[in-house]
Each structure stands twice: as structure tokens, then as C-alpha cells.
Amino acid sequence: MTSFLHFPATSSLPSSLRGPSLAARPNPTSLSQTRVKCRYAEAGVKSEDFNSGAIDVVADVRPERVVVLGGSGFVGSAICKAAVSKGIEVVGVSRSGRPTYSGSWIDQVNWVPGDVFYVNWDEVLLGATAVVSTIGGFGSEEQMQRINGEANVIAVNAAKEYGVPKFVLISVHDYNLPPFLLSSGYFTGKRKAESEVLSKYPNSGVVLRPGFIYGKRKVDGFEIPLDLIGEPVERILRATESFTKPLSSLPASDLLLAPPVSVDDVAFAAINAIREDDFFGIFTIAQIKEAAEKVRV
């Protein structure tokens, strides 16, 4: 998740900074397609008969190019790293730009500093085959609505306008919390973003709903080993699932009983979403782990 900074209302921004207009854009597909022509002839065909026995094949190949919003954050960097490991071209967008720590995969990512309220979409979305948004954060009610909801809505609409065929949103588990807690800006912002994804991308939009995400989180040069807590808790909850399941209907019970999710599982589930045409809709904690296993090898 990215940290939150206050942004001015979109309506107060100069028109050049408000994101893409609804004017016609260049067709990104035409910019990123590679045309391949090959010929095939069955064995035994004489050279003089080659033309009559040959088959011309023309294929349109669109290279995988994923844009990760919040790419230098905890979840975003894991997705960038996983995508690079699978040979996918990656553009990482975040306010801080390139991460300050080192890693061989970092040099293979095209880092673009900026945020969705000001970013030049021409620079990042042309030719993209998928957008993954990890944007989210905490703060005042207004701030949480803006960063969890409005920022993601802007990103979804920009991706749709530029013809990006897939959008993946990293959201949050559907906790059975009391209504007064679920009405907070954090949750209502996330659900607003989810609705936009599923509305604009009904057959290709993906919403991943993890609970507590653990892993080695880097903050200001320090590494916070969240896996020391998350991993054993996940194992215990999965081992005792048959005993704790009857308690899941109790209000707020899944704050304790929803299994934590490895940041690598979230990342690989996102890669599965990027690559599989039949992968769309809302995915729960268990489904995220299942999806990750399919591409982890």
C-alpha cells in the first residue's frame, strides 16, 4: 500500500493536470502489436511445389506490458518483482519513483514518478496490456475516500479510455464488521473502487481481497519482518479451520480468524490475473492463494 499525502480537489487543478480528457486517443494496440509472418510446408513437398503446399500465417502479437500503480510500495514492489520474474515488461508508478533500496529486479522496471491526479497517462498507459492498482492508505475520512476511492476511480477510467484490456485492483477482505466501522472512508473508498472496476471491466476486471498481508516490508531504509507474525498465524488458522469456522458468523470474528496472506501470494495472484483471460471478478483470501499456486513455479 502507498502512504497517503493530501491532494487538492481534482476540480481545482489546471486542466493540464486533471488526467486524460475524453478526446480520442491513439489506438494503443496499433502501437504495440508485432506482425509475424511465417510459412509452413509439409515434409516431402518438392521445392518447385512449395508455393502450392505452403500456408501463410499472419499473427498479431501484443507483448505483455503491465503498469503497477503504487509500484514502489510494499505490495506494489512485490508485484513488480513477480512480473519481472515472469518476463513481463513493467512500468512502476509511484510518488517516490524508483525505490531507494537495491535489487536486481529494480533495474528491469521502468520507474515513473507521479500520482494518478497528475500523472501523464500518455507516458505510462500507451501499449499497456494490464494495470494493477495497489493504491490505498489511511488518514482522515476525506483523505481515505480520496486515496482509496477517487484515486482508483481515476485510474480505472484512464485505463479504459486508453484501451487497456485488463485492470486488477488490490482491495481488502470483506470483514463482517459492525456497520459503523464499514462506513469509514477506508472501506467505502475501497468498495467504490471495486464497483468502478467491475462496471468498466465486467469481463476482465479483477478485485483481489486479501486480509492482513505479511512479508518483509521496507520502510525508510528499515526492514519490518511482518512474516514473523503473519506466517505462523496463517499456519495456525489453517490448521484449526474446522474448529474456528463455526465462529466466523460472529460480528468482527474474522478480524482474528481471517488468515493472513503472504505478499508473494498476492503478487502471483495478480500475475495470474494479468495473464489469464478467464480470470475476472472478486477473489477471496482462499482464492488468492489458489491463484498464486498456479503461477508460483
PDB file of N, CA, C and O in Angstrom, residues 102-151:
ATOM      1  N   SER A 102      18.164  -1.576  -2.993  1.00  0.00           N
ATOM      2  CA  SER A 102      18.699  -2.214  -4.196  1.00  0.00           C
ATOM      3  C   SER A 102      18.038  -3.570  -4.433  1.00  0.00           C
ATOM      4  O   SER A 102      17.446  -4.164  -3.539  1.00  0.00           O
ATOM      5  N   GLY A 103      18.167  -4.045  -5.656  1.00  0.00           N
ATOM      6  CA  GLY A 103      17.620  -5.339  -6.055  1.00  0.00           C
ATOM      7  C   GLY A 103      17.796  -5.501  -7.547  1.00  0.00           C
ATOM      8  O   GLY A 103      17.586  -4.534  -8.299  1.00  0.00           O
ATOM      9  N   SER A 104      18.167  -6.674  -7.989  1.00  0.00           N
ATOM     10  CA  SER A 104      18.432  -6.882  -9.418  1.00  0.00           C
ATOM     11  C   SER A 104      17.191  -6.625 -10.267  1.00  0.00           C
ATOM     12  O   SER A 104      17.298  -6.143 -11.399  1.00  0.00           O
ATOM     13  N   TRP A 105      16.016  -6.919  -9.724  1.00  0.00           N
ATOM     14  CA  TRP A 105      14.780  -6.726 -10.491  1.00  0.00           C
ATOM     15  C   TRP A 105      14.441  -5.249 -10.678  1.00  0.00           C
ATOM     16  O   TRP A 105      13.749  -4.868 -11.641  1.00  0.00           O
ATOM     17  N   ILE A 106      14.934  -4.405  -9.770  1.00  0.00           N
ATOM     18  CA  ILE A 106      14.591  -2.984  -9.812  1.00  0.00           C
ATOM     19  C   ILE A 106      15.075  -2.337 -11.098  1.00  0.00           C
ATOM     20  O   ILE A 106      14.395  -1.481 -11.682  1.00  0.00           O
ATOM     21  N   ASP A 107      16.236  -2.749 -11.559  1.00  0.00           N
ATOM     22  CA  ASP A 107      16.789  -2.177 -12.786  1.00  0.00           C
ATOM     23  C   ASP A 107      15.998  -2.583 -14.028  1.00  0.00           C
ATOM     24  O   ASP A 107      16.180  -2.002 -15.101  1.00  0.00           O
ATOM     25  N   GLN A 108      15.154  -3.575 -13.907  1.00  0.00           N
ATOM     26  CA  GLN A 108      14.383  -4.051 -15.060  1.00  0.00           C
ATOM     27  C   GLN A 108      12.992  -3.419 -15.129  1.00  0.00           C
ATOM     28  O   GLN A 108      12.201  -3.755 -16.001  1.00  0.00           O
ATOM     29  N   VAL A 109      12.698  -2.521 -14.200  1.00  0.00           N
ATOM     30  CA  VAL A 109      11.411  -1.833 -14.173  1.00  0.00           C
ATOM     31  C   VAL A 109      11.598  -0.403 -14.665  1.00  0.00           C
ATOM     32  O   VAL A 109      12.579   0.262 -14.319  1.00  0.00           O
ATOM     33  N   ASN A 110      10.670   0.072 -15.481  1.00  0.00           N
ATOM     34  CA  ASN A 110      10.673   1.468 -15.914  1.00  0.00           C
ATOM     35  C   ASN A 110       9.924   2.287 -14.866  1.00  0.00           C
ATOM     36  O   ASN A 110       8.705   2.217 -14.771  1.00  0.00           O
ATOM     37  N   TRP A 111      10.656   3.041 -14.037  1.00  0.00           N
ATOM     38  CA  TRP A 111      10.053   3.773 -12.928  1.00  0.00           C
ATOM     39  C   TRP A 111       9.616   5.160 -13.362  1.00  0.00           C
ATOM     40  O   TRP A 111      10.381   5.913 -13.970  1.00  0.00           O
ATOM     41  N   VAL A 112       8.363   5.484 -13.055  1.00  0.00           N
ATOM     42  CA  VAL A 112       7.808   6.793 -13.406  1.00  0.00           C
ATOM     43  C   VAL A 112       7.317   7.466 -12.124  1.00  0.00           C
ATOM     44  O   VAL A 112       6.388   6.971 -11.478  1.00  0.00           O
ATOM     45  N   PRO A 113       7.923   8.579 -11.708  1.00  0.00           N
ATOM     46  CA  PRO A 113       7.442   9.281 -10.518  1.00  0.00           C
ATOM     47  C   PRO A 113       6.152  10.036 -10.820  1.00  0.00           C
ATOM     48  O   PRO A 113       6.009  10.625 -11.898  1.00  0.00           O
ATOM     49  N   GLY A 114       5.218   9.998  -9.891  1.00  0.00           N
ATOM     50  CA  GLY A 114       3.961  10.711 -10.086  1.00  0.00           C
ATOM     51  C   GLY A 114       2.828  10.020  -9.371  1.00  0.00           C
ATOM     52  O   GLY A 114       3.001   8.947  -8.790  1.00  0.00           O
ATOM     53  N   ASP A 115       1.661  10.643  -9.354  1.00  0.00           N
ATOM     54  CA  ASP A 115       0.468  10.024  -8.790  1.00  0.00           C
ATOM     55  C   ASP A 115      -0.681  10.210  -9.775  1.00  0.00           C
ATOM     56  O   ASP A 115      -0.587  10.977 -10.728  1.00  0.00           O
ATOM     57  N   VAL A 116      -1.773   9.509  -9.540  1.00  0.00           N
ATOM     58  CA  VAL A 116      -2.839   9.460 -10.536  1.00  0.00           C
ATOM     59  C   VAL A 116      -3.526  10.795 -10.761  1.00  0.00           C
ATOM     60  O   VAL A 116      -4.177  10.988 -11.788  1.00  0.00           O
ATOM     61  N   PHE A 117      -3.399  11.730  -9.837  1.00  0.00           N
ATOM     62  CA  PHE A 117      -4.045  13.021 -10.008  1.00  0.00           C
ATOM     63  C   PHE A 117      -3.269  13.942 -10.948  1.00  0.00           C
ATOM     64  O   PHE A 117      -3.815  14.925 -11.437  1.00  0.00           O
ATOM     65  N   TYR A 118      -1.998  13.629 -11.191  1.00  0.00           N
ATOM     66  CA  TYR A 118      -1.173  14.497 -12.024  1.00  0.00           C
ATOM     67  C   TYR A 118      -0.419  13.761 -13.128  1.00  0.00           C
ATOM     68  O   TYR A 118       0.180  14.386 -13.993  1.00  0.00           O
ATOM     69  N   VAL A 119      -0.390  12.437 -13.111  1.00  0.00           N
ATOM     70  CA  VAL A 119       0.481  11.690 -14.000  1.00  0.00           C
ATOM     71  C   VAL A 119       0.122  11.905 -15.471  1.00  0.00           C
ATOM     72  O   VAL A 119      -1.048  12.133 -15.816  1.00  0.00           O
ATOM     73  N   ASN A 120       1.126  11.848 -16.317  1.00  0.00           N
ATOM     74  CA  ASN A 120       0.925  11.915 -17.767  1.00  0.00           C
ATOM     75  C   ASN A 120       0.571  10.510 -18.251  1.00  0.00           C
ATOM     76  O   ASN A 120       1.441   9.658 -18.396  1.00  0.00           O
ATOM     77  N   TRP A 121      -0.705  10.258 -18.481  1.00  0.00           N
ATOM     78  CA  TRP A 121      -1.137   8.912 -18.852  1.00  0.00           C
ATOM     79  C   TRP A 121      -0.552   8.461 -20.182  1.00  0.00           C
ATOM     80  O   TRP A 121      -0.354   7.265 -20.402  1.00  0.00           O
ATOM     81  N   ASP A 122      -0.269   9.409 -21.077  1.00  0.00           N
ATOM     82  CA  ASP A 122       0.375   9.037 -22.350  1.00  0.00           C
ATOM     83  C   ASP A 122       1.703   8.331 -22.095  1.00  0.00           C
ATOM     84  O   ASP A 122       2.096   7.431 -22.828  1.00  0.00           O
ATOM     85  N   GLU A 123       2.378   8.746 -21.061  1.00  0.00           N
ATOM     86  CA  GLU A 123       3.700   8.207 -20.757  1.00  0.00           C
ATOM     87  C   GLU A 123       3.641   6.783 -20.223  1.00  0.00           C
ATOM     88  O   GLU A 123       4.575   6.006 -20.435  1.00  0.00           O
ATOM     89  N   VAL A 124       2.547   6.430 -19.558  1.00  0.00           N
ATOM     90  CA  VAL A 124       2.523   5.131 -18.883  1.00  0.00           C
ATOM     91  C   VAL A 124       1.534   4.130 -19.458  1.00  0.00           C
ATOM     92  O   VAL A 124       1.743   2.918 -19.341  1.00  0.00           O
ATOM     93  N   LEU A 125       0.448   4.580 -20.079  1.00  0.00           N
ATOM     94  CA  LEU A 125      -0.605   3.640 -20.468  1.00  0.00           C
ATOM     95  C   LEU A 125      -0.582   3.179 -21.922  1.00  0.00           C
ATOM     96  O   LEU A 125      -1.145   2.134 -22.243  1.00  0.00           O
ATOM     97  N   LEU A 126       0.040   3.955 -22.806  1.00  0.00           N
ATOM     98  CA  LEU A 126       0.065   3.536 -24.203  1.00  0.00           C
ATOM     99  C   LEU A 126       0.784   2.195 -24.342  1.00  0.00           C
ATOM    100  O   LEU A 126       1.919   2.042 -23.918  1.00  0.00           O
ATOM    101  N   GLY A 127       0.101   1.228 -24.931  1.00  0.00           N
ATOM    102  CA  GLY A 127       0.696  -0.087 -25.138  1.00  0.00           C
ATOM    103  C   GLY A 127       0.554  -1.027 -23.967  1.00  0.00           C
ATOM    104  O   GLY A 127       0.967  -2.182 -24.049  1.00  0.00           O
ATOM    105  N   ALA A 128      -0.044  -0.571 -22.864  1.00  0.00           N
ATOM    106  CA  ALA A 128      -0.189  -1.433 -21.686  1.00  0.00           C
ATOM    107  C   ALA A 128      -1.234  -2.517 -21.936  1.00  0.00           C
ATOM    108  O   ALA A 128      -2.261  -2.275 -22.571  1.00  0.00           O
ATOM    109  N   THR A 129      -0.965  -3.711 -21.456  1.00  0.00           N
ATOM    110  CA  THR A 129      -1.927  -4.810 -21.553  1.00  0.00           C
ATOM    111  C   THR A 129      -2.681  -5.011 -20.243  1.00  0.00           C
ATOM    112  O   THR A 129      -3.686  -5.711 -20.214  1.00  0.00           O
ATOM    113  N   ALA A 130      -2.199  -4.402 -19.161  1.00  0.00           N
ATOM    114  CA  ALA A 130      -2.887  -4.511 -17.872  1.00  0.00           C
ATOM    115  C   ALA A 130      -2.417  -3.398 -16.945  1.00  0.00           C
ATOM    116  O   ALA A 130      -1.282  -2.925 -17.050  1.00  0.00           O
ATOM    117  N   VAL A 131      -3.306  -3.007 -16.047  1.00  0.00           N
ATOM    118  CA  VAL A 131      -2.966  -2.073 -14.968  1.00  0.00           C
ATOM    119  C   VAL A 131      -3.290  -2.766 -13.652  1.00  0.00           C
ATOM    120  O   VAL A 131      -4.357  -3.370 -13.506  1.00  0.00           O
ATOM    121  N   VAL A 132      -2.351  -2.698 -12.720  1.00  0.00           N
ATOM    122  CA  VAL A 132      -2.581  -3.214 -11.374  1.00  0.00           C
ATOM    123  C   VAL A 132      -2.482  -2.042 -10.409  1.00  0.00           C
ATOM    124  O   VAL A 132      -1.459  -1.356 -10.375  1.00  0.00           O
ATOM    125  N   SER A 133      -3.535  -1.796  -9.641  1.00  0.00           N
ATOM    126  CA  SER A 133      -3.511  -0.695  -8.679  1.00  0.00           C
ATOM    127  C   SER A 133      -3.395  -1.219  -7.254  1.00  0.00           C
ATOM    128  O   SER A 133      -4.221  -2.014  -6.801  1.00  0.00           O
ATOM    129  N   THR A 134      -2.356  -0.755  -6.567  1.00  0.00           N
ATOM    130  CA  THR A 134      -2.183  -1.070  -5.146  1.00  0.00           C
ATOM    131  C   THR A 134      -2.422   0.180  -4.298  1.00  0.00           C
ATOM    132  O   THR A 134      -2.053   0.221  -3.125  1.00  0.00           O
ATOM    133  N   ILE A 135      -3.033   1.191  -4.900  1.00  0.00           N
ATOM    134  CA  ILE A 135      -3.228   2.467  -4.219  1.00  0.00           C
ATOM    135  C   ILE A 135      -4.176   2.314  -3.027  1.00  0.00           C
ATOM    136  O   ILE A 135      -5.246   1.725  -3.148  1.00  0.00           O
ATOM    137  N   GLY A 136      -3.780   2.845  -1.900  1.00  0.00           N
ATOM    138  CA  GLY A 136      -4.615   2.808  -0.711  1.00  0.00           C
ATOM    139  C   GLY A 136      -3.887   3.444   0.451  1.00  0.00           C
ATOM    140  O   GLY A 136      -2.666   3.639   0.400  1.00  0.00           O
ATOM    141  N   GLY A 137      -4.599   3.792   1.491  1.00  0.00           N
ATOM    142  CA  GLY A 137      -3.947   4.397   2.639  1.00  0.00           C
ATOM    143  C   GLY A 137      -4.948   4.816   3.695  1.00  0.00           C
ATOM    144  O   GLY A 137      -6.161   4.688   3.516  1.00  0.00           O
ATOM    145  N   PHE A 138      -4.416   5.312   4.809  1.00  0.00           N
ATOM    146  CA  PHE A 138      -5.234   5.736   5.933  1.00  0.00           C
ATOM    147  C   PHE A 138      -5.056   7.233   6.169  1.00  0.00           C
ATOM    148  O   PHE A 138      -4.089   7.837   5.702  1.00  0.00           O
ATOM    149  N   GLY A 139      -5.976   7.799   6.905  1.00  0.00           N
ATOM    150  CA  GLY A 139      -5.931   9.216   7.217  1.00  0.00           C
ATOM    151  C   GLY A 139      -7.296   9.655   7.705  1.00  0.00           C
ATOM    152  O   GLY A 139      -8.041   8.873   8.291  1.00  0.00           O
ATOM    153  N   SER A 140      -7.649  10.905   7.441  1.00  0.00           N
ATOM    154  CA  SER A 140      -8.978  11.393   7.796  1.00  0.00           C
ATOM    155  C   SER A 140     -10.005  10.738   6.874  1.00  0.00           C
ATOM    156  O   SER A 140      -9.660  10.098   5.878  1.00  0.00           O
ATOM    157  N   GLU A 141     -11.284  10.900   7.219  1.00  0.00           N
ATOM    158  CA  GLU A 141     -12.344  10.331   6.386  1.00  0.00           C
ATOM    159  C   GLU A 141     -12.231  10.838   4.953  1.00  0.00           C
ATOM    160  O   GLU A 141     -12.337  10.072   3.996  1.00  0.00           O
ATOM    161  N   GLU A 142     -12.016  12.135   4.800  1.00  0.00           N
ATOM    162  CA  GLU A 142     -11.910  12.732   3.471  1.00  0.00           C
ATOM    163  C   GLU A 142     -10.696  12.170   2.719  1.00  0.00           C
ATOM    164  O   GLU A 142     -10.771  11.861   1.528  1.00  0.00           O
ATOM    165  N   GLN A 143      -9.592  12.049   3.417  1.00  0.00           N
ATOM    166  CA  GLN A 143      -8.378  11.535   2.795  1.00  0.00           C
ATOM    167  C   GLN A 143      -8.544  10.086   2.352  1.00  0.00           C
ATOM    168  O   GLN A 143      -8.125   9.711   1.258  1.00  0.00           O
ATOM    169  N   MET A 144      -9.162   9.265   3.191  1.00  0.00           N
ATOM    170  CA  MET A 144      -9.326   7.855   2.838  1.00  0.00           C
ATOM    171  C   MET A 144     -10.289   7.674   1.676  1.00  0.00           C
ATOM    172  O   MET A 144     -10.076   6.815   0.819  1.00  0.00           O
ATOM    173  N   GLN A 145     -11.337   8.489   1.631  1.00  0.00           N
ATOM    174  CA  GLN A 145     -12.240   8.435   0.486  1.00  0.00           C
ATOM    175  C   GLN A 145     -11.500   8.809  -0.791  1.00  0.00           C
ATOM    176  O   GLN A 145     -11.700   8.192  -1.842  1.00  0.00           O
ATOM    177  N   ARG A 146     -10.629   9.793  -0.672  1.00  0.00           N
ATOM    178  CA  ARG A 146      -9.933  10.305  -1.855  1.00  0.00           C
ATOM    179  C   ARG A 146      -8.888   9.313  -2.377  1.00  0.00           C
ATOM    180  O   ARG A 146      -8.827   9.034  -3.561  1.00  0.00           O
ATOM    181  N   ILE A 147      -8.072   8.762  -1.485  1.00  0.00           N
ATOM    182  CA  ILE A 147      -6.987   7.902  -1.948  1.00  0.00           C
ATOM    183  C   ILE A 147      -7.466   6.482  -2.252  1.00  0.00           C
ATOM    184  O   ILE A 147      -7.043   5.863  -3.226  1.00  0.00           O
ATOM    185  N   ASN A 148      -8.369   5.938  -1.433  1.00  0.00           N
ATOM    186  CA  ASN A 148      -8.854   4.580  -1.659  1.00  0.00           C
ATOM    187  C   ASN A 148      -9.929   4.518  -2.739  1.00  0.00           C
ATOM    188  O   ASN A 148     -10.034   3.519  -3.450  1.00  0.00           O
ATOM    189  N   GLY A 149     -10.723   5.594  -2.826  1.00  0.00           N
ATOM    190  CA  GLY A 149     -11.807   5.617  -3.799  1.00  0.00           C
ATOM    191  C   GLY A 149     -11.503   6.415  -5.039  1.00  0.00           C
ATOM    192  O   GLY A 149     -11.308   5.862  -6.121  1.00  0.00           O
ATOM    193  N   GLU A 150     -11.433   7.743  -4.901  1.00  0.00           N
ATOM    194  CA  GLU A 150     -11.314   8.616  -6.065  1.00  0.00           C
ATOM    195  C   GLU A 150     -10.062   8.346  -6.895  1.00  0.00           C
ATOM    196  O   GLU A 150     -10.118   8.356  -8.137  1.00  0.00           O
ATOM    197  N   ALA A 151      -8.931   8.130  -6.240  1.00  0.00           N
ATOM    198  CA  ALA A 151      -7.689   7.880  -6.983  1.00  0.00           C
ATOM    199  C   ALA A 151      -7.812   6.638  -7.853  1.00  0.00           C
ATOM    200  O   ALA A 151      -7.397   6.626  -9.016  1.00  0.00           O
TER     201      ALA A 151
END
